[in-house]
Structures are given as C-alpha cells and as structure tokens.
PDB file of C-alpha atoms in Angstrom:
ATOM      1  CA  MET S   1     116.020   9.505  63.782  1.00  0.00           C
ATOM      2  CA  GLU S   2     114.225  12.309  61.964  1.00  0.00           C
ATOM      3  CA  ALA S   3     117.500  14.623  62.223  1.00  0.00           C
ATOM      4  CA  LEU S   4     119.557  11.637  60.504  1.00  0.00           C
ATOM      5  CA  LEU S   5     116.835  11.746  57.696  1.00  0.00           C
ATOM      6  CA  GLU S   6     117.622  15.212  57.578  1.00  0.00           C
ATOM      7  CA  VAL S   7     122.333  14.665  57.279  1.00  0.00           C
ATOM      8  CA  GLU S   8     121.553  11.759  54.734  1.00  0.00           C
ATOM      9  CA  GLU S   9     119.250  14.525  52.604  1.00  0.00           C
ATOM     10  CA  ARG S  10     122.151  17.048  52.984  1.00  0.00           C
ATOM     11  CA  ILE S  11     124.732  14.111  52.301  1.00  0.00           C
ATOM     12  CA  GLN S  12     123.183  12.785  48.920  1.00  0.00           C
ATOM     13  CA  GLU S  13     122.591  16.407  48.066  1.00  0.00           C
ATOM     14  CA  ALA S  14     126.218  17.370  48.792  1.00  0.00           C
ATOM     15  CA  MET S  15     127.478  13.933  46.853  1.00  0.00           C
ATOM     16  CA  ASN S  16     125.153  14.816  44.301  1.00  0.00           C
ATOM     17  CA  ALA S  17     127.158  18.941  43.981  1.00  0.00           C
ATOM     18  CA  ILE S  18     129.808  17.314  43.652  1.00  0.00           C
ATOM     19  CA  GLY S  19     129.234  14.878  40.907  1.00  0.00           C
ATOM     20  CA  THR S  20     127.057  17.429  38.412  1.00  0.00           C
ATOM     21  CA  GLU S  21     130.098  19.589  38.987  1.00  0.00           C
ATOM     22  CA  ALA S  22     132.826  17.120  37.972  1.00  0.00           C
ATOM     23  CA  THR S  23     130.665  16.011  34.987  1.00  0.00           C
ATOM     24  CA  GLY S  24     130.865  19.502  33.775  1.00  0.00           C
ATOM     25  CA  ALA S  25     134.654  19.693  34.420  1.00  0.00           C
ATOM     26  CA  ALA S  26     134.710  16.662  32.701  1.00  0.00           C
ATOM     27  CA  ILE S  27     132.690  18.172  29.301  1.00  0.00           C
ATOM     28  CA  ALA S  28     134.640  21.279  29.606  1.00  0.00           C
ATOM     29  CA  ARG S  29     137.925  19.924  29.504  1.00  0.00           C
ATOM     30  CA  SER S  30     137.233  16.923  26.080  1.00  0.00           C
TER      31      SER S  30
END
C-alpha cells in the first residue's frame, strides 16, 4: 500500500514539473 502512495506522489511531482515548464514556455512565448 505504501509503495503505491509513493508512486502517486512521484507522478504528482512529475505533473507539477511538466505544468511549471509548460507555463514558463507559454509566458516566454507571449
């Protein structure tokens, strides 16, 4: 069960990193 939570956390972190990168790219473009 704990391993699943850890994976979930890593996915969340990866999504945040991708979102931050996408936002930065969008701001740079505008």
